[in-house]
Amino acid sequence: MEKLAALDRELFLYFNNLGSERWDWLWVALSDKWMAIPFYAVLLYLLFKKLGWRSTLITMLVVALLITATDQLANFFKHTFERPRPCRQEGVMEFARFVAERCGRYGFFSAHSANSMGVAVFLSLIFKSFYRNLYLILIFWAILVSYSRIYLGVHYPGDVLTGWFFGVILGFLFYQLWLKIYEKLRKAKENSGKA
């Protein structure tokens, strides 16, 4: 386990130190949830265009539940394992570039990575029959958000990979929930049309 932790620290320092002041603003912006609002707005428009307002509202509700689930699971892990973030870890923080505005206490695992990957998987599964290649943009976005956490100095690569793992699982599970609700709505609409 110590070898794995040492590798995680080495990888963190390598990727974190690839950064430069010139690009710090970009990675800070990518990590800021409010900066993604235009991206979310486009996705909402695409959902509305293909599914209508009722299914779009249901989708928004399921996404909110998905993000809540990934956040709470990440918080549970953080307070269970109490692994310090790299920006608080002696022997690491002295050699890292800390760019974030603040540094939380514990970092295992990254909620940003779990959220972004969970939403990317969830929406990719919904959009697959409408926009075949949109999943590439969604996954690329999740990777950028996740890398920003390493760049800013607040998460190890292991935190990010674990976040992706849980994001993929929860994204798929919440898609199954969405599918059941969507099918019920579709059948109810068909039945009301026959009446």
Coordinates of N, CA, C and O in Angstrom, one line a residue:
M1 N 0.8 -1.2 0.0 CA 0.0 0.0 0.0 C 0.9 1.3 0.0 O 0.5 2.3 -0.6
E2 N 2.0 1.2 0.7 CA 2.9 2.4 0.8 C 3.5 2.6 -0.6 O 3.7 3.8 -1.0
K3 N 3.8 1.6 -1.4 CA 4.3 1.8 -2.7 C 3.3 2.5 -3.6 O 3.7 3.3 -4.4
L4 N 2.0 2.1 -3.5 CA 1.0 2.8 -4.2 C 0.9 4.2 -3.8 O 0.7 5.1 -4.7
A5 N 0.9 4.5 -2.5 CA 0.9 5.9 -2.1 C 2.1 6.7 -2.6 O 1.9 7.9 -3.0
A6 N 3.2 6.1 -2.6 CA 4.4 6.8 -3.1 C 4.3 7.1 -4.6 O 4.7 8.2 -5.0
L7 N 3.8 6.1 -5.3 CA 3.6 6.3 -6.8 C 2.6 7.4 -7.0 O 2.7 8.3 -7.9
D8 N 1.5 7.5 -6.2 CA 0.5 8.5 -6.3 C 1.1 9.9 -6.0 O 0.8 10.9 -6.8
R9 N 2.0 10.0 -5.0 CA 2.7 11.3 -4.8 C 3.6 11.7 -5.9 O 3.6 12.8 -6.3
E10 N 4.3 10.7 -6.5 CA 5.2 11.0 -7.6 C 4.4 11.5 -8.8 O 4.8 12.5 -9.5
L11 N 3.4 10.8 -9.1 CA 2.5 11.2 -10.3 C 1.9 12.6 -10.0 O 1.9 13.4 -11.0
F12 N 1.5 12.8 -8.8 CA 0.9 14.1 -8.5 C 1.9 15.2 -8.8 O 1.6 16.2 -9.4
L13 N 3.1 15.0 -8.2 CA 4.2 16.1 -8.4 C 4.5 16.3 -9.9 O 4.7 17.4 -10.3
Y14 N 4.5 15.2 -10.6 CA 4.9 15.3 -12.0 C 3.8 16.1 -12.8 O 4.1 17.1 -13.4
F15 N 2.5 15.7 -12.6 CA 1.4 16.4 -13.3 C 1.2 17.8 -12.8 O 0.9 18.7 -13.6
N16 N 1.3 18.0 -11.5 CA 1.1 19.3 -10.9 C 2.2 20.3 -11.4 O 1.9 21.4 -11.7
N17 N 3.4 19.8 -11.5 CA 4.5 20.7 -11.9 C 4.6 20.9 -13.4 O 5.4 21.7 -13.8
L18 N 3.7 20.3 -14.1 CA 3.7 20.6 -15.6 C 3.1 22.0 -15.8 O 3.2 22.6 -16.9
G19 N 2.4 22.5 -14.8 CA 1.6 23.8 -14.9 C 2.6 25.0 -15.0 O 3.7 24.9 -14.7
S20 N 2.0 26.1 -15.4 CA 2.7 27.4 -15.5 C 1.7 28.5 -15.1 O 0.5 28.4 -15.4
E21 N 2.3 29.6 -14.6 CA 1.4 30.7 -14.2 C 0.6 31.2 -15.4 O -0.5 31.7 -15.2
R22 N 1.1 31.1 -16.6 CA 0.4 31.6 -17.7 C -0.9 30.9 -17.9 O -1.9 31.6 -18.5
W23 N -1.0 29.7 -17.5 CA -2.3 28.9 -17.7 C -3.1 28.7 -16.5 O -4.1 28.1 -16.5
D24 N -2.6 29.2 -15.4 CA -3.4 29.0 -14.1 C -4.8 29.4 -14.2 O -5.7 28.7 -13.7
W25 N -5.1 30.6 -14.8 CA -6.5 31.1 -14.9 C -7.4 30.1 -15.5 O -8.6 29.9 -15.1
L26 N -6.9 29.4 -16.6 CA -7.7 28.4 -17.3 C -8.1 27.2 -16.4 O -9.3 26.9 -16.3
W27 N -7.2 26.7 -15.6 CA -7.5 25.6 -14.8 C -8.3 25.9 -13.6 O -9.1 25.1 -13.1
V28 N -8.1 27.2 -13.1 CA -9.0 27.6 -12.0 C -10.4 27.7 -12.5 O -11.4 27.3 -11.9
A29 N -10.6 28.3 -13.7 CA -11.9 28.4 -14.3 C -12.5 27.0 -14.6 O -13.7 26.8 -14.3
L30 N -11.8 26.0 -15.1 CA -12.3 24.7 -15.3 C -12.8 24.0 -14.1 O -13.7 23.2 -14.1
S31 N -12.1 24.4 -12.9 CA -12.5 23.7 -11.7 C -13.7 24.4 -11.0 O -14.3 23.9 -10.1
D32 N -14.0 25.6 -11.5 CA -15.1 26.4 -10.9 C -16.4 26.0 -11.5 O -16.7 26.1 -12.7
K33 N -17.3 25.5 -10.6 CA -18.6 24.9 -11.1 C -19.4 26.0 -11.8 O -20.2 25.6 -12.7
W34 N -19.3 27.2 -11.5 CA -20.1 28.3 -12.1 C -19.7 28.6 -13.5 O -20.5 29.0 -14.4
M35 N -18.4 28.3 -13.8 CA -17.9 28.5 -15.2 C -18.5 27.5 -16.2 O -18.4 27.8 -17.4
A36 N -19.1 26.4 -15.7 CA -19.6 25.4 -16.6 C -21.1 25.7 -17.0 O -21.6 24.9 -17.8
I37 N -21.6 26.8 -16.5 CA -23.0 27.1 -16.8 C -23.4 27.2 -18.3 O -24.3 26.6 -18.7
P38 N -22.5 27.8 -19.1 CA -22.8 27.8 -20.5 C -22.9 26.4 -21.1 O -23.7 26.1 -22.0
F39 N -21.9 25.6 -20.7 CA -21.9 24.2 -21.2 C -23.2 23.5 -20.8 O -23.8 22.8 -21.6
Y40 N -23.6 23.6 -19.5 CA -24.8 23.0 -19.0 C -26.0 23.5 -19.8 O -27.0 22.8 -20.1
A41 N -26.0 24.8 -20.1 CA -27.1 25.4 -20.8 C -27.3 24.8 -22.2 O -28.4 24.5 -22.6
V42 N -26.2 24.5 -22.9 CA -26.3 23.9 -24.2 C -26.8 22.5 -24.1 O -27.7 22.1 -24.8
L43 N -26.3 21.8 -23.0 CA -26.8 20.4 -22.8 C -28.3 20.4 -22.5 O -29.1 19.5 -23.0
L44 N -28.8 21.3 -21.7 CA -30.2 21.5 -21.4 C -31.0 21.7 -22.7 O -32.1 21.1 -22.8
Y45 N -30.5 22.6 -23.5 CA -31.2 22.9 -24.8 C -31.3 21.6 -25.6 O -32.4 21.3 -26.2
L46 N -30.2 20.9 -25.7 CA -30.2 19.6 -26.5 C -31.2 18.6 -25.9 O -31.9 17.9 -26.6
L47 N -31.3 18.5 -24.6 CA -32.2 17.6 -23.9 C -33.7 18.1 -24.2 O -34.5 17.2 -24.6
F48 N -33.9 19.4 -24.1 CA -35.3 19.9 -24.3 C -35.7 19.6 -25.8 O -36.8 19.2 -26.0
K49 N -34.8 19.8 -26.7 CA -35.0 19.7 -28.1 C -35.5 18.2 -28.4 O -36.3 18.0 -29.3
K50 N -34.8 17.3 -27.8 CA -35.1 15.9 -28.1 C -36.2 15.2 -27.2 O -36.8 14.3 -27.6
L51 N -36.3 15.7 -25.9 CA -37.1 15.0 -25.0 C -38.4 15.8 -24.6 O -39.3 15.2 -24.0
G52 N -38.4 17.1 -24.8 CA -39.5 17.9 -24.3 C -39.3 18.4 -22.9 O -38.4 18.0 -22.2
W53 N -40.2 19.3 -22.5 CA -40.0 19.9 -21.2 C -40.1 19.0 -20.0 O -39.4 19.1 -19.0
R54 N -41.1 18.1 -20.0 CA -41.4 17.2 -18.9 C -40.2 16.3 -18.6 O -39.7 16.1 -17.5
S55 N -39.7 15.6 -19.7 CA -38.6 14.7 -19.5 C -37.3 15.5 -19.2 O -36.4 14.9 -18.5
T56 N -37.1 16.7 -19.7 CA -36.0 17.5 -19.3 C -36.0 17.8 -17.8 O -34.9 17.8 -17.2
L57 N -37.1 18.2 -17.3 CA -37.2 18.5 -15.9 C -36.9 17.2 -15.0 O -36.2 17.3 -14.0
I58 N -37.4 16.1 -15.5 CA -37.1 14.8 -14.8 C -35.6 14.6 -14.8 O -35.0 14.2 -13.8
T59 N -35.0 14.8 -16.0 CA -33.6 14.6 -16.2 C -32.8 15.5 -15.2 O -31.8 15.1 -14.6
M60 N -33.2 16.8 -15.1 CA -32.5 17.7 -14.2 C -32.6 17.2 -12.8 O -31.7 17.3 -12.0
L61 N -33.8 16.7 -12.4 CA -34.0 16.2 -11.0 C -33.0 15.0 -10.8 O -32.4 14.9 -9.7
V62 N -33.0 14.1 -11.7 CA -32.1 12.9 -11.6 C -30.6 13.3 -11.5 O -29.8 12.8 -10.7
V63 N -30.2 14.3 -12.3 CA -28.9 14.8 -12.3 C -28.6 15.4 -10.9 O -27.5 15.2 -10.3
A64 N -29.5 16.2 -10.3 CA -29.3 16.7 -9.0 C -29.1 15.6 -8.0 O -28.3 15.7 -7.1
L65 N -29.9 14.6 -8.1 CA -29.8 13.4 -7.2 C -28.4 12.7 -7.3 O -27.8 12.3 -6.4
L66 N -28.0 12.6 -8.6 CA -26.7 12.0 -8.9 C -25.6 12.8 -8.3 O -24.7 12.2 -7.6
I67 N -25.6 14.1 -8.4 CA -24.5 14.9 -7.9 C -24.6 14.9 -6.4 O -23.5 14.8 -5.7
T68 N -25.8 14.9 -5.8 CA -25.9 14.8 -4.3 C -25.3 13.4 -3.9 O -24.5 13.4 -2.9
A69 N -25.6 12.3 -4.6 CA -25.0 11.0 -4.2 C -23.5 11.0 -4.3 O -22.9 10.5 -3.4
T70 N -23.0 11.5 -5.4 CA -21.5 11.5 -5.5 C -20.8 12.4 -4.4 O -19.8 12.0 -3.9
D71 N -21.4 13.5 -4.2 CA -20.9 14.4 -3.1 C -20.9 13.8 -1.8 O -19.9 13.8 -1.0
Q72 N -22.0 13.2 -1.4 CA -22.1 12.6 -0.1 C -21.2 11.4 0.1 O -20.7 11.1 1.1
L73 N -21.1 10.6 -1.0 CA -20.2 9.4 -1.0 C -18.8 9.9 -0.8 O -18.0 9.3 0.0
A74 N -18.4 10.9 -1.5 CA -17.0 11.5 -1.4 C -16.8 12.0 0.0 O -15.7 11.8 0.6
N75 N -17.8 12.7 0.6 CA -17.6 13.2 1.9 C -17.5 12.1 2.9 O -16.7 12.2 3.9
F76 N -18.3 11.0 2.7 CA -18.1 9.8 3.6 C -16.7 9.3 3.5 O -16.1 9.0 4.6
F77 N -16.2 9.1 2.3 CA -14.8 8.6 2.2 C -13.8 9.5 2.8 O -12.9 9.1 3.4
K78 N -14.0 10.8 2.5 CA -13.0 11.8 3.1 C -12.9 11.7 4.6 O -11.8 11.7 5.2
H79 N -14.1 11.6 5.2 CA -14.1 11.6 6.7 C -13.8 10.2 7.3 O -13.5 10.1 8.5
T80 N -13.9 9.2 6.5 CA -13.6 7.8 6.9 C -12.1 7.6 6.8 O -11.4 7.1 7.8
F81 N -11.5 8.0 5.7 CA -10.0 7.7 5.4 C -9.1 8.8 5.9 O -8.0 8.6 6.2
E82 N -9.6 10.0 6.0 CA -8.9 11.2 6.4 C -7.5 11.3 5.8 O -6.5 11.6 6.5
R83 N -7.4 11.1 4.5 CA -6.2 11.3 3.8 C -6.0 12.8 3.5 O -6.8 13.4 2.8
P84 N -4.9 13.4 4.0 CA -4.7 14.8 3.7 C -4.5 15.1 2.2 O -4.0 14.3 1.5
R85 N -5.0 16.2 1.8 CA -4.8 16.7 0.4 C -3.3 17.0 0.2 O -2.6 17.2 1.2
P86 N -2.9 16.9 -1.0 CA -1.5 17.2 -1.3 C -1.0 18.6 -0.8 O 0.1 18.7 -0.3
C87 N -1.9 19.5 -0.8 CA -1.6 20.9 -0.3 C -1.5 21.0 1.2 O -1.1 22.0 1.7
R88 N -1.7 19.9 1.9 CA -1.6 19.8 3.3 C -0.6 18.7 3.8 O -0.4 18.5 5.0
Q89 N -0.1 18.0 2.8 CA 0.7 16.8 3.1 C 2.2 17.2 3.2 O 2.8 17.7 2.2
E90 N 2.8 17.1 4.3 CA 4.2 17.4 4.5 C 5.0 16.4 3.6 O 4.7 15.3 3.4
G91 N 6.1 17.0 3.0 CA 6.9 16.2 2.0 C 6.4 16.2 0.6 O 7.0 15.8 -0.3
V92 N 5.2 16.8 0.4 CA 4.6 17.0 -0.9 C 4.3 18.4 -1.1 O 4.7 19.0 -2.2
M93 N 3.7 19.1 -0.2 CA 3.3 20.5 -0.4 C 4.5 21.4 -0.7 O 4.4 22.4 -1.4
E94 N 5.6 21.1 -0.1 CA 6.8 21.9 -0.4 C 7.3 21.9 -1.8 O 8.0 22.8 -2.2
F95 N 6.9 20.8 -2.5 CA 7.4 20.7 -3.9 C 6.3 20.9 -5.0 O 6.5 20.8 -6.2
A96 N 5.1 21.2 -4.5 CA 4.0 21.3 -5.4 C 3.6 22.7 -5.7 O 4.0 23.7 -5.0
R97 N 2.9 22.9 -6.8 CA 2.4 24.3 -7.1 C 0.9 24.3 -6.6 O 0.1 23.5 -7.0
F98 N 0.7 25.1 -5.6 CA -0.7 25.3 -5.1 C -1.3 26.5 -5.7 O -0.9 27.6 -5.4
V99 N -2.3 26.3 -6.5 CA -2.9 27.3 -7.3 C -4.4 27.6 -6.8 O -4.9 28.8 -7.0
A100 N -5.0 26.7 -6.2 CA -6.4 26.8 -5.7 C -6.5 28.0 -4.7 O -5.5 28.3 -4.0
E101 N -7.7 28.5 -4.6 CA -8.0 29.6 -3.6 C -7.9 29.1 -2.2 O -7.5 29.8 -1.3
R102 N -8.3 27.9 -2.0 CA -8.3 27.3 -0.7 C -8.0 25.8 -0.8 O -8.1 25.2 -1.8
C103 N -7.6 25.2 0.4 CA -7.3 23.8 0.4 C -8.1 23.1 1.6 O -7.8 23.5 2.7
G104 N -9.0 22.3 1.2 CA -9.7 21.5 2.2 C -8.8 20.6 3.0 O -7.7 20.4 2.7
R105 N -9.4 19.9 4.0 CA -8.6 19.1 4.8 C -8.3 17.7 4.2 O -7.1 17.3 4.1
Y106 N -9.3 17.0 3.8 CA -9.1 15.7 3.3 C -9.5 15.6 1.8 O -10.4 16.3 1.3
G107 N -8.8 14.7 1.1 CA -9.0 14.6 -0.4 C -9.4 13.3 -1.0 O -9.6 13.3 -2.2
F108 N -9.5 12.2 -0.2 CA -9.8 11.0 -0.9 C -11.3 10.7 -0.7 O -11.8 10.4 0.4
F109 N -12.0 10.7 -1.8 CA -11.7 10.9 -3.2 C -12.3 12.2 -3.7 O -13.0 12.9 -3.0
S110 N -12.0 12.5 -5.0 CA -12.3 13.8 -5.5 C -13.8 13.8 -5.9 O -14.3 13.1 -6.9
A111 N -14.6 14.7 -5.3 CA -16.0 14.9 -5.6 C -16.2 15.5 -7.0 O -17.1 15.2 -7.7
H112 N -15.3 16.5 -7.3 CA -15.3 17.1 -8.7 C -15.2 16.0 -9.8 O -15.9 16.0 -10.7
S113 N -14.3 15.1 -9.6 CA -14.1 14.0 -10.6 C -15.3 13.1 -10.6 O -15.7 12.7 -11.7
A114 N -15.8 12.7 -9.5 CA -17.0 11.8 -9.4 C -18.2 12.5 -10.1 O -18.9 11.9 -10.9
N115 N -18.4 13.8 -9.7 CA -19.5 14.5 -10.3 C -19.5 14.6 -11.8 O -20.4 14.3 -12.5
S116 N -18.3 15.1 -12.2 CA -18.2 15.4 -13.7 C -18.2 14.1 -14.5 O -18.9 14.0 -15.5
M117 N -17.6 13.0 -14.0 CA -17.7 11.7 -14.7 C -19.0 11.1 -14.6 O -19.6 10.5 -15.6
G118 N -19.7 11.2 -13.4 CA -21.0 10.7 -13.3 C -22.0 11.3 -14.2 O -22.8 10.6 -14.9
V119 N -22.0 12.6 -14.3 CA -22.9 13.4 -15.2 C -22.5 13.1 -16.7 O -23.4 12.9 -17.5
A120 N -21.2 13.0 -17.0 CA -20.8 12.6 -18.4 C -21.3 11.3 -18.8 O -21.9 11.1 -19.9
V121 N -21.2 10.3 -17.9 CA -21.7 8.9 -18.3 C -23.2 8.9 -18.4 O -23.8 8.4 -19.3
F122 N -23.9 9.5 -17.4 CA -25.4 9.6 -17.4 C -25.9 10.3 -18.7 O -26.7 9.7 -19.4
L123 N -25.4 11.4 -19.0 CA -25.8 12.1 -20.2 C -25.4 11.4 -21.5 O -26.2 11.4 -22.5
S124 N -24.3 10.8 -21.5 CA -23.8 10.1 -22.7 C -24.8 9.0 -23.0 O -25.1 8.7 -24.2
L125 N -25.3 8.3 -22.0 CA -26.2 7.2 -22.2 C -27.6 7.7 -22.7 O -28.2 7.1 -23.5
I126 N -28.0 8.9 -22.2 CA -29.2 9.5 -22.7 C -29.1 9.9 -24.1 O -30.0 9.7 -24.9
F127 N -28.0 10.6 -24.4 CA -27.8 11.2 -25.7 C -27.4 10.2 -26.8 O -27.4 10.6 -28.0
K128 N -27.0 9.0 -26.4 CA -26.4 8.1 -27.4 C -27.2 7.8 -28.7 O -26.7 7.6 -29.7
S129 N -28.5 7.8 -28.5 CA -29.4 7.6 -29.7 C -29.7 8.8 -30.5 O -30.1 8.8 -31.6
F130 N -29.4 10.0 -29.9 CA -29.7 11.3 -30.6 C -28.4 11.9 -31.2 O -28.4 12.4 -32.3
Y131 N -27.4 11.9 -30.4 CA -26.1 12.6 -30.8 C -25.0 11.6 -30.5 O -24.4 11.5 -29.4
R132 N -24.7 10.7 -31.5 CA -23.8 9.6 -31.3 C -22.4 10.0 -30.7 O -21.9 9.2 -29.9
N133 N -21.8 11.1 -31.1 CA -20.5 11.4 -30.7 C -20.4 12.4 -29.6 O -19.3 12.8 -29.2
L134 N -21.5 12.8 -29.0 CA -21.5 13.8 -27.9 C -20.8 13.3 -26.7 O -20.2 14.0 -25.9
Y135 N -20.8 11.9 -26.5 CA -20.1 11.3 -25.4 C -18.6 11.7 -25.4 O -18.0 11.8 -24.3
L136 N -18.0 11.9 -26.5 CA -16.6 12.3 -26.6 C -16.3 13.6 -25.9 O -15.4 13.8 -25.2
I137 N -17.2 14.6 -26.2 CA -17.1 15.9 -25.6 C -17.4 15.8 -24.1 O -16.7 16.4 -23.3
L138 N -18.4 15.0 -23.7 CA -18.7 14.9 -22.3 C -17.6 14.3 -21.5 O -17.2 14.7 -20.4
I139 N -17.0 13.2 -22.0 CA -15.9 12.5 -21.3 C -14.7 13.4 -21.3 O -14.0 13.5 -20.3
F140 N -14.4 14.1 -22.4 CA -13.2 15.0 -22.4 C -13.4 16.1 -21.4 O -12.5 16.5 -20.7
W141 N -14.6 16.7 -21.3 CA -14.9 17.7 -20.3 C -14.6 17.2 -18.8 O -14.0 17.8 -18.0
A142 N -15.1 15.9 -18.6 CA -14.9 15.3 -17.2 C -13.4 15.1 -17.0 O -12.9 15.4 -15.8
I143 N -12.6 14.8 -18.0 CA -11.2 14.6 -17.8 C -10.5 15.9 -17.5 O -9.7 16.0 -16.6
L144 N -10.9 17.0 -18.2 CA -10.4 18.3 -18.0 C -10.7 18.8 -16.5 O -9.8 19.3 -15.9
V145 N -11.9 18.7 -16.1 CA -12.3 19.1 -14.8 C -11.5 18.3 -13.7 O -11.0 18.9 -12.8
S146 N -11.3 17.0 -14.0 CA -10.6 16.2 -13.0 C -9.1 16.5 -13.0 O -8.5 16.6 -11.9
Y147 N -8.5 16.8 -14.1 CA -7.1 17.1 -14.2 C -6.9 18.5 -13.5 O -5.9 18.7 -12.8
S148 N -7.9 19.4 -13.6 CA -7.7 20.7 -12.9 C -7.5 20.5 -11.4 O -6.8 21.3 -10.8
R149 N -8.1 19.5 -10.8 CA -7.9 19.2 -9.4 C -6.5 18.9 -9.0 O -5.9 19.3 -8.0
I150 N -5.8 18.2 -9.9 CA -4.4 17.9 -9.7 C -3.5 19.1 -10.0 O -2.6 19.5 -9.2
Y151 N -3.8 19.8 -11.1 CA -3.1 21.0 -11.5 C -3.2 22.1 -10.3 O -2.2 22.7 -10.0
L152 N -4.3 22.2 -9.7 CA -4.5 23.2 -8.6 C -3.8 22.8 -7.3 O -3.7 23.6 -6.4
G153 N -3.5 21.5 -7.2 CA -2.7 21.1 -6.0 C -3.6 20.5 -4.9 O -3.1 20.4 -3.8
V154 N -4.9 20.2 -5.2 CA -5.8 19.8 -4.2 C -6.1 18.3 -4.2 O -6.8 17.8 -3.2
H155 N -5.7 17.6 -5.2 CA -6.0 16.1 -5.3 C -4.9 15.3 -5.9 O -4.2 15.8 -6.8
Y156 N -4.7 14.1 -5.4 CA -3.8 13.2 -6.0 C -4.4 12.5 -7.2 O -5.7 12.4 -7.2
P157 N -3.6 11.9 -8.1 CA -4.2 11.2 -9.2 C -5.1 10.0 -8.7 O -6.2 9.7 -9.3
G158 N -4.7 9.4 -7.6 CA -5.6 8.3 -7.1 C -6.9 8.8 -6.6 O -7.9 8.1 -6.7
D159 N -7.0 10.0 -6.1 CA -8.3 10.6 -5.7 C -9.2 10.8 -7.0 O -10.4 10.6 -6.9
V160 N -8.5 11.2 -8.0 CA -9.3 11.4 -9.3 C -9.8 10.1 -9.9 O -10.9 10.0 -10.3
L161 N -8.9 9.1 -9.9 CA -9.3 7.8 -10.5 C -10.4 7.1 -9.7 O -11.3 6.6 -10.3
T162 N -10.3 7.3 -8.4 CA -11.4 6.7 -7.5 C -12.7 7.5 -7.8 O -13.7 6.9 -7.8
G163 N -12.6 8.8 -7.9 CA -13.7 9.6 -8.3 C -14.4 9.1 -9.6 O -15.6 9.0 -9.7
W164 N -13.5 8.9 -10.6 CA -14.0 8.4 -11.9 C -14.8 7.1 -11.7 O -15.8 6.8 -12.3
F165 N -14.1 6.2 -10.9 CA -14.7 4.8 -10.7 C -16.1 5.0 -10.2 O -17.1 4.4 -10.7
F166 N -16.3 5.8 -9.1 CA -17.6 5.9 -8.5 C -18.6 6.7 -9.4 O -19.8 6.5 -9.4
G167 N -18.0 7.7 -10.1 CA -18.8 8.4 -11.1 C -19.4 7.6 -12.2 O -20.6 7.7 -12.5
V168 N -18.6 6.7 -12.7 CA -19.1 5.8 -13.8 C -20.2 4.9 -13.2 O -21.2 4.7 -13.8
I169 N -20.0 4.3 -12.0 CA -21.0 3.4 -11.5 C -22.3 4.2 -11.2 O -23.3 3.7 -11.6
L170 N -22.1 5.3 -10.5 CA -23.4 6.0 -10.1 C -24.0 6.6 -11.4 O -25.3 6.7 -11.4
G171 N -23.2 7.1 -12.3 CA -23.8 7.6 -13.6 C -24.7 6.5 -14.3 O -25.8 6.8 -14.7
F172 N -24.2 5.3 -14.3 CA -24.9 4.2 -14.9 C -26.2 3.8 -14.1 O -27.2 3.6 -14.7
L173 N -26.0 3.8 -12.8 CA -27.2 3.4 -11.9 C -28.3 4.5 -12.0 O -29.5 4.1 -12.1
F174 N -27.9 5.8 -12.0 CA -28.9 6.8 -12.1 C -29.5 6.9 -13.5 O -30.6 7.3 -13.7
Y175 N -28.8 6.4 -14.5 CA -29.3 6.3 -15.9 C -30.4 5.2 -15.9 O -31.5 5.4 -16.5
Q176 N -30.2 4.1 -15.2 CA -31.2 3.1 -15.1 C -32.5 3.6 -14.4 O -33.6 3.3 -14.8
L177 N -32.3 4.4 -13.3 CA -33.4 5.0 -12.6 C -34.2 5.9 -13.6 O -35.4 5.9 -13.7
W178 N -33.4 6.8 -14.3 CA -34.0 7.7 -15.3 C -34.8 7.0 -16.4 O -35.9 7.4 -16.7
L179 N -34.2 5.9 -16.8 CA -34.9 5.1 -17.9 C -36.2 4.5 -17.4 O -37.2 4.6 -18.2
K180 N -36.3 4.1 -16.2 CA -37.6 3.6 -15.7 C -38.6 4.7 -15.6 O -39.8 4.5 -16.0
I181 N -38.2 5.8 -15.1 CA -39.1 7.0 -15.0 C -39.5 7.4 -16.4 O -40.7 7.7 -16.7
Y182 N -38.6 7.5 -17.3 CA -38.8 8.0 -18.7 C -39.8 7.0 -19.4 O -40.8 7.5 -20.1
E183 N -39.6 5.7 -19.2 CA -40.5 4.7 -19.8 C -41.9 4.9 -19.3 O -42.9 4.8 -20.0
K184 N -42.1 5.1 -18.0 CA -43.4 5.3 -17.4 C -44.1 6.5 -17.9 O -45.3 6.5 -18.2
L185 N -43.3 7.6 -18.1 CA -43.9 8.8 -18.6 C -44.3 8.6 -20.1 O -45.4 9.1 -20.5
R186 N -43.5 7.9 -20.8 CA -43.8 7.7 -22.3 C -45.1 6.8 -22.4 O -45.9 7.1 -23.2
K187 N -45.2 5.8 -21.6 CA -46.4 4.9 -21.6 C -47.6 5.7 -21.2 O -48.7 5.5 -21.8
A188 N -47.5 6.5 -20.1 CA -48.6 7.3 -19.7 C -49.1 8.2 -20.8 O -50.3 8.4 -21.0
K189 N -48.1 8.8 -21.5 CA -48.5 9.7 -22.6 C -49.2 9.0 -23.7 O -50.1 9.5 -24.3
E190 N -48.7 7.8 -24.0 CA -49.3 7.0 -25.1 C -50.7 6.6 -24.7 O -51.6 6.7 -25.5
N191 N -50.9 6.2 -23.4 CA -52.2 5.8 -23.0 C -53.2 7.0 -22.9 O -54.4 6.8 -23.2
S192 N -52.7 8.1 -22.6 CA -53.6 9.3 -22.6 C -54.0 9.7 -24.0 O -55.0 10.3 -24.2
G193 N -53.1 9.5 -24.9 CA -53.4 9.8 -26.3 C -54.4 8.9 -26.9 O -55.1 9.3 -27.8
K194 N -54.5 7.6 -26.4 CA -55.5 6.7 -26.9 C -56.9 7.0 -26.4 O -57.8 6.6 -26.9
A195 N -56.9 7.6 -25.2 CA -58.2 7.8 -24.5 C -59.0 8.8 -25.3 O -58.6 9.7 -26.0

